[in-house]
Structure formats: C-alpha cells, structure tokens
Coordinates of C-alpha atoms and ligand atoms in Angstrom, one line a residue:
M1 CA 190.5 95.4 162.9
I2 CA 190.9 93.4 166.0
L3 CA 187.7 92.3 167.7
K4 CA 187.7 92.5 171.5
K5 CA 187.3 88.8 172.0
G6 CA 189.6 87.8 169.1
N7 CA 187.1 85.1 168.3
S8 CA 186.6 83.3 165.1
I9 CA 184.2 85.9 163.7
K10 CA 185.8 87.8 160.9
S11 CA 185.9 91.5 161.2
D12 CA 184.6 91.7 157.7
I13 CA 181.1 91.2 159.0
F14 CA 181.3 94.7 160.3
V15 CA 180.9 98.0 158.4
I16 CA 182.0 100.7 160.8
S17 CA 181.6 104.4 160.1
E18 CA 184.8 106.5 160.2
E19 CA 183.6 108.4 163.2
V20 CA 183.1 105.2 165.2
R21 CA 186.4 103.6 163.9
N22 CA 188.3 106.7 165.0
A23 CA 186.6 106.7 168.4
L24 CA 187.5 103.0 168.9
S25 CA 191.1 103.4 168.0
E26 CA 191.4 106.6 170.1
N27 CA 189.7 105.0 173.0
K28 CA 187.0 107.7 173.1
A29 CA 183.7 107.5 174.9
I30 CA 181.1 105.7 172.7
V31 CA 177.4 105.1 173.3
S32 CA 175.7 102.5 171.1
L33 CA 172.0 102.6 170.1
E34 CA 169.5 100.1 168.8
S35 CA 167.8 100.4 165.4
N36 CA 164.7 98.4 166.3
V37 CA 163.3 101.6 167.8
L38 CA 163.3 103.0 164.3
T39 CA 161.4 100.1 162.7
H40 CA 159.3 98.8 165.6
G41 CA 159.2 101.5 168.2
L42 CA 158.5 105.0 166.8
R43 CA 156.7 105.9 163.6
Y44 CA 157.9 108.0 160.7
P45 CA 158.9 110.9 160.9
L46 CA 159.2 110.8 164.7
N47 CA 161.7 108.0 164.4
I48 CA 164.1 110.0 162.2
E49 CA 163.8 113.2 164.2
T50 CA 164.5 111.2 167.4
I51 CA 167.5 109.3 166.2
L52 CA 169.1 112.5 164.9
K53 CA 168.5 114.2 168.2
M54 CA 169.9 111.3 170.1
E55 CA 173.0 111.2 168.1
S56 CA 173.6 114.9 168.2
S57 CA 173.0 115.0 172.0
I58 CA 175.6 112.2 172.5
R59 CA 178.1 114.2 170.4
A60 CA 177.3 117.4 172.4
K61 CA 178.4 115.6 175.5
G62 CA 181.8 114.6 174.0
A63 CA 181.0 111.0 173.1
V64 CA 180.4 109.2 169.8
P65 CA 177.0 107.6 168.9
A66 CA 177.2 104.1 167.4
T67 CA 173.8 103.1 166.1
I68 CA 173.7 99.4 165.1
Y69 CA 171.9 98.0 162.1
I70 CA 172.1 94.8 160.1
D71 CA 172.1 95.7 156.4
N72 CA 172.5 93.2 153.6
G73 CA 174.4 90.7 155.7
K74 CA 176.7 93.2 157.4
I75 CA 176.6 94.7 160.9
V76 CA 176.6 98.4 160.3
V77 CA 177.9 100.4 163.3
G78 CA 177.4 104.2 163.0
S79 CA 174.7 105.9 161.1
N80 CA 174.7 107.6 157.7
L81 CA 171.7 109.5 156.3
S82 CA 170.7 106.8 153.8
I83 CA 170.6 104.0 156.4
I84 CA 168.6 106.1 158.8
E85 CA 166.1 106.8 155.9
K86 CA 166.0 103.2 155.0
F87 CA 165.3 101.9 158.5
S88 CA 162.8 104.7 159.3
N89 CA 160.7 104.1 156.2
D90 CA 160.9 100.4 155.3
Q91 CA 158.1 98.6 157.1
S92 CA 159.3 95.2 156.0
I93 CA 162.6 95.3 158.0
V94 CA 162.5 92.5 160.6
K95 CA 163.1 92.7 164.3
V96 CA 166.5 91.0 165.1
S97 CA 167.1 89.7 168.6
S98 CA 170.4 88.1 169.5
R99 CA 169.5 84.6 168.5
D100 CA 168.6 85.9 165.0
I101 CA 171.8 87.6 164.1
G102 CA 173.6 84.6 162.7
S103 CA 170.8 83.6 160.3
I104 CA 170.3 87.2 159.1
L105 CA 174.0 87.6 158.4
A106 CA 174.4 84.2 156.8
K107 CA 171.4 84.9 154.5
K108 CA 172.7 88.4 153.7
E109 CA 169.5 90.0 154.9
S110 CA 168.7 93.2 156.7
G111 CA 167.2 93.6 160.2
A112 CA 166.8 96.0 163.1
T113 CA 168.6 95.1 166.2
T114 CA 166.8 95.0 169.5
V115 CA 168.5 95.6 172.9
S116 CA 169.7 92.0 173.1
A117 CA 171.2 92.0 169.5
S118 CA 172.7 95.5 170.0
L119 CA 174.4 94.4 173.2
V120 CA 176.0 91.4 171.5
C121 CA 177.4 93.7 168.7
S122 CA 178.5 96.3 171.2
D123 CA 180.3 93.8 173.3
M124 CA 182.2 92.3 170.3
L125 CA 183.6 95.8 169.7
G126 CA 184.3 96.5 173.3
I127 CA 181.7 99.3 173.5
E128 CA 180.8 99.6 177.2
F129 CA 177.7 101.8 177.1
F130 CA 174.4 101.3 175.3
S131 CA 171.3 103.5 175.7
S132 CA 167.7 102.7 175.0
A133 CA 164.3 103.8 176.3
G134 CA 163.2 100.7 178.1
L135 CA 164.8 97.3 178.6
G136 CA 162.7 94.3 177.6
G137 CA 161.4 92.3 180.6
V138 CA 159.3 89.5 182.0
H139 CA 155.8 89.9 180.4
R140 CA 152.7 89.7 182.6
E141 CA 151.4 86.2 182.8
A142 CA 154.8 84.8 181.9
S143 CA 154.0 81.9 184.1
Q144 CA 151.6 80.8 181.4
T145 CA 153.4 82.2 178.3
F146 CA 157.1 81.9 179.3
D147 CA 157.5 85.3 177.5
I148 CA 160.7 86.7 178.9
S149 CA 162.7 89.1 176.8
S150 CA 166.1 87.9 175.7
D151 CA 167.3 91.4 176.6
L152 CA 167.4 90.2 180.2
V153 CA 169.6 87.2 179.4
Q154 CA 172.0 89.1 177.1
I155 CA 172.6 91.9 179.7
S156 CA 174.0 89.2 181.9
R157 CA 176.3 87.9 179.2
C158 CA 177.6 91.1 177.5
N159 CA 180.1 93.5 179.1
T160 CA 178.1 96.5 178.0
N161 CA 176.1 98.6 180.5
I162 CA 172.6 99.8 179.6
I163 CA 171.2 103.2 180.4
C164 CA 167.4 103.1 180.3
A165 CA 164.3 104.4 182.0
G166 CA 163.6 101.0 183.7
V167 CA 161.3 98.6 182.0
K168 CA 157.9 99.4 180.4
N169 CA 154.9 99.2 182.7
I170 CA 153.3 96.8 180.2
L171 CA 155.5 94.2 181.8
D172 CA 155.7 92.5 185.2
I173 CA 158.2 94.7 186.8
G174 CA 158.5 92.7 190.0
L175 CA 159.3 89.5 188.1
T176 CA 161.7 91.4 185.9
L177 CA 163.7 92.6 188.9
E178 CA 163.7 89.1 190.3
F179 CA 165.0 87.7 187.0
L180 CA 167.8 90.3 186.9
E181 CA 168.8 89.4 190.4
T182 CA 168.8 85.7 189.6
H183 CA 171.0 86.4 186.6
C184 CA 173.5 88.4 188.7
V185 CA 172.8 91.7 186.9
P186 CA 173.6 94.8 189.0
V187 CA 170.6 97.2 188.9
L188 CA 171.3 100.8 189.8
T189 CA 169.0 103.7 189.7
Y190 CA 170.2 107.3 189.3
Q191 CA 168.9 109.8 191.9
S192 CA 165.8 107.8 192.7
E193 CA 164.9 105.5 195.6
K194 CA 162.2 104.0 193.3
F195 CA 162.8 101.8 190.2
P196 CA 161.3 103.7 187.3
A197 CA 158.8 102.3 184.8
F198 CA 159.6 103.9 181.5
F199 CA 156.6 106.2 181.3
C200 CA 156.4 106.7 185.0
Q201 CA 158.9 107.8 187.6
D202 CA 157.8 105.2 190.1
S203 CA 157.1 101.6 189.2
G204 CA 155.9 100.8 192.7
F205 CA 159.2 98.9 193.3
K206 CA 162.1 100.1 195.4
S207 CA 165.4 100.6 193.7
P208 CA 167.9 97.8 194.5
C209 CA 170.6 100.4 194.7
N210 CA 170.3 104.2 194.3
I211 CA 173.3 106.3 193.3
E212 CA 173.3 110.0 193.7
D213 CA 176.2 111.1 191.6
I214 CA 177.9 110.2 188.3
N215 CA 181.4 109.7 189.9
T216 CA 180.1 107.0 192.2
L217 CA 178.2 105.4 189.4
C218 CA 181.3 105.2 187.3
R219 CA 183.4 103.8 190.1
I220 CA 180.8 101.1 190.7
L221 CA 180.9 100.2 187.0
M222 CA 184.7 100.1 187.0
M223 CA 184.7 98.0 190.1
N224 CA 182.3 95.5 188.5
K225 CA 184.7 95.3 185.5
N226 CA 187.8 94.9 187.7
L227 CA 186.1 92.1 189.6
N228 CA 185.7 90.4 186.3
L229 CA 182.0 90.0 186.8
K230 CA 180.5 88.8 183.6
G231 CA 177.8 91.0 182.1
G232 CA 176.7 94.6 182.2
S233 CA 174.8 96.7 184.7
V234 CA 171.3 98.2 184.3
I235 CA 171.4 101.9 185.0
A236 CA 167.8 103.1 185.3
V237 CA 167.1 106.8 185.1
P238 CA 163.6 108.0 185.9
P239 CA 161.9 110.0 183.1
L240 CA 161.7 113.8 183.6
L241 CA 158.4 114.8 185.3
S242 CA 157.5 116.6 182.0
D243 CA 157.8 113.3 180.1
S244 CA 156.0 111.2 182.7
L245 CA 152.5 109.9 182.2
D246 CA 149.8 109.4 184.8
S247 CA 150.2 105.7 186.0
E248 CA 146.6 105.5 187.1
L249 CA 145.4 106.6 183.6
L250 CA 147.7 104.2 181.9
K251 CA 146.7 101.2 184.1
D252 CA 143.4 100.6 182.3
I253 CA 144.7 101.4 178.9
I254 CA 147.5 98.9 179.4
R255 CA 145.1 96.2 180.7
L256 CA 142.8 96.7 177.7
A257 CA 145.8 96.6 175.3
I258 CA 147.0 93.3 176.8
E259 CA 143.5 91.8 176.6
K260 CA 143.2 92.9 173.0
S261 CA 146.6 91.3 172.1
K262 CA 145.3 88.0 173.6
E263 CA 142.0 88.2 171.7
E264 CA 143.9 88.7 168.5
N265 CA 146.3 85.9 169.3
V266 CA 149.4 88.2 169.1
S267 CA 152.3 86.3 170.5
G268 CA 156.1 86.0 170.7
K269 CA 158.1 88.8 169.1
N270 CA 155.0 90.7 168.0
V271 CA 153.7 91.4 171.4
T272 CA 155.7 94.4 172.4
K273 CA 155.0 96.4 169.2
F274 CA 151.3 95.5 169.2
I275 CA 150.9 96.8 172.8
M276 CA 152.9 99.9 172.2
R277 CA 150.9 100.8 169.1
E278 CA 147.6 100.3 171.1
L279 CA 148.9 102.6 173.8
E280 CA 149.9 105.2 171.2
E281 CA 146.4 105.2 169.7
K282 CA 144.6 105.3 173.1
T283 CA 146.7 108.2 174.4
S284 CA 146.5 110.2 171.1
G285 CA 150.3 109.7 170.6
M286 CA 151.3 110.8 174.2
T287 CA 153.1 107.5 174.8
S288 CA 155.2 107.8 171.6
K289 CA 156.1 111.4 172.4
A290 CA 157.2 110.4 175.9
N291 CA 159.1 107.4 174.4
A292 CA 161.0 109.8 172.0
N293 CA 161.8 112.2 174.8
V294 CA 163.0 109.5 177.1
L295 CA 165.2 108.1 174.3
I296 CA 166.8 111.5 173.9
S297 CA 167.3 112.2 177.6
N298 CA 168.7 108.7 178.2
A299 CA 171.2 109.0 175.3
T300 CA 172.3 112.3 176.7
F301 CA 172.9 110.9 180.1
A302 CA 174.6 107.8 178.8
A303 CA 177.1 110.0 176.9
E304 CA 177.8 111.9 180.2
I305 CA 178.5 108.6 182.0
A306 CA 180.6 107.2 179.1
Y307 CA 182.6 110.4 179.0
K308 CA 183.2 110.6 182.7
Y309 CA 184.1 106.9 182.8
K310 CA 186.8 107.3 180.2
E311 CA 188.1 110.4 182.1
L312 CA 188.3 108.4 185.3
N313 CA 190.1 105.6 183.5
K314 CA 192.9 107.8 182.1
Ligands
LIG401 N1 160.9 99.7 174.1 C1 159.9 100.3 173.4 N2 159.6 99.9 172.2 C2 160.2 98.9 171.6 C3 161.2 98.2 172.4 C4 161.5 98.6 173.6 O1 159.4 101.3 173.9 O2 159.9 98.6 170.5 C5 161.9 97.0 171.7 C6 163.4 97.0 172.1 O3 164.1 96.8 170.9 C7 163.6 95.8 173.0 C8 162.5 94.9 172.4 O4 164.8 95.2 172.9 O5 161.4 95.8 172.2 C9 162.1 93.8 173.4 O6 161.2 92.9 172.7 P1 160.8 91.6 173.3 O7 159.9 91.9 174.5 O8 160.0 90.9 172.2 O9 162.0 90.8 173.7
LIG402 MN1 159.1 87.9 173.9

C-alpha cells in the first residue's frame, strides 16, 4: 500500500478493512470517524447503536465509513463487530490525541482516537472528509489554564475537512473562532448565518462564511485544495431543531459543571469527558441523546458532501 505522503512510516502500521481498501483503490467517497466518541463520549449501549447508525447512514449516501481505532499497536481503519464491541465496552481504553499516537503504537497498546488523532490517520491515507459531533476548542478561562484542544491545531495541518455541529458550548466559542482564524483554517457554515454550538443552532457568533448549497461548498473545498492551502476546512452544520437544546437552560448547567470540575481538580485531557458526563446527568440524558443524533446527522451530511465532491472531481 502506498501512503499518500510516501513518508517513512511503514504501511504495516495500518490494518485496513476490505471495504475501505477497495474504496481507497477505487477512489470512492470515504468519510472517516473517530473512536473516542465510543469510549469517552457516549455510554453503552448508545455508543454501539450510534456508530452502527452512523456507518449505515454513510453507506446509504453512497460513501464508505472509515472508523479509526488503535488496537494492539496497529491503526485499524474500518470497523468490524468485534472492535466496535471492544471499544464500546472496555472502560480502560485510553483517549489518544495526535501527540500520543507514536507512543501507543510503539508500545503496542490500544487507544481511542480523538478528532486530532483521527485527522492525522485520515490524512496519511488521503481521506478528505471526517465527521464528528463537535470539534474540540479553546476552553473557557484558557487564559489561565492554556487548555486549547489539539483538534484546532491538527485541522490546520491535515488535508482532511471536518463536518461537525460547531464546537460544544462548554467552550469559549469566540476564542475558538479567533484561534481558527489565526491558524488560517477556513470556517464555513451550511445554511446558517450563525455559527452553531453543538447542542444549539446559534452560538451567539456570526458565521465567518455561510454557504447555501452543497455544490458551492464542494467547489470551495476544491479551490482550497488547488490553492495548495495546507490544512482542512471546518464545515459547521447546525443541529436540527428537534435535536437542539434550550441554550438558556444549558447555561447554568454548564456553569455548574465547569465549577465542579475545578473543585474536583479535573484537568487536561479529562476535562471534556467530566463536563459532558455532568451535563448528561443534569439533563437526564438529553445531552447524550442530542449528541448521538447530531453524530448521525453529521455523518449523513458528510457522506453527501464526500460523494458530491468525488462526482465533481471526475
Ligand atoms: N465531543 C463530544 N464528546 C467528546 C469529544 C467531543 O461531545 O468526547 C471528544 C472528541 O474526541 C474531541 C475531544 O476530539 O473530545 C477533544 O478533547 P480535548 O478538549 O481534551 O482536546
Ligand atoms: Mn485539553
């Protein structure tokens, strides 16, 4: 197998499913997915139900799903039932961001890839579309904690576009948009003048660039590629109204969750999961249900874009 960048990494670090291998060799539309959402996002059995729905929705739109895992020192691309079961049940599987990939592989360990790690693996294979619920961002009070997700840095380095519902409203969305601008990342919204906030259609921030139709969206992505701009674009799609939560109601719940994380000295890579679990508990599971629905609708839309993009490229 020839890796896109032809770099010194040997292709034997990858275990690629037959479906994904065929799609790569036939230049078919592919949408990659992260596995961290199975281990650190949703709980069992919602995690299994959701990944299966995401993958089948991608196939229904004519694209191929490529979920990324690190299993016993190999980068596994493309699910099988046993790996889905393993990652959905095993609480001990660690969260792997891009900087952790090398050590996990070298030690022949297993780990669940975040957005940043999934982007690195996708880019190595030349997969141009990745879908997730929310992109990591600049945490509130980052001026004190310096907590800025590596997702934001990797999107500026990898030639893989991300389809998401914006960034979670537990973050500082204004600073996240500024950070993306500084790092030259194109931020597009689909059919919304407002930048979405994962659970809510409106984050309170204007969209840097709203696009009304998929053809134009694909032409912009192609233009960015032809201009040889390094890095991918963020394509933010607002959640459906039926999946949106009341931002006023969430405001206090989020504030209390962040306060609790500070009281309990939660820091670094544990912050996101801690806050998400607090929200889940305080909303009787509504945030997790919304998270799952947004994952599915984003994956479906990502497949539509990936398919159209390949069609226009023919
Ligand atoms: N969005 C969620 N739940 C999550 C994440 C995102 O609703 O668990 C994960 C993603 O894997 C994302 C990661 O890449 O959180 C970002 O973590 P951090 O903020 O520590 O960089
Ligand atoms: Mn962090």
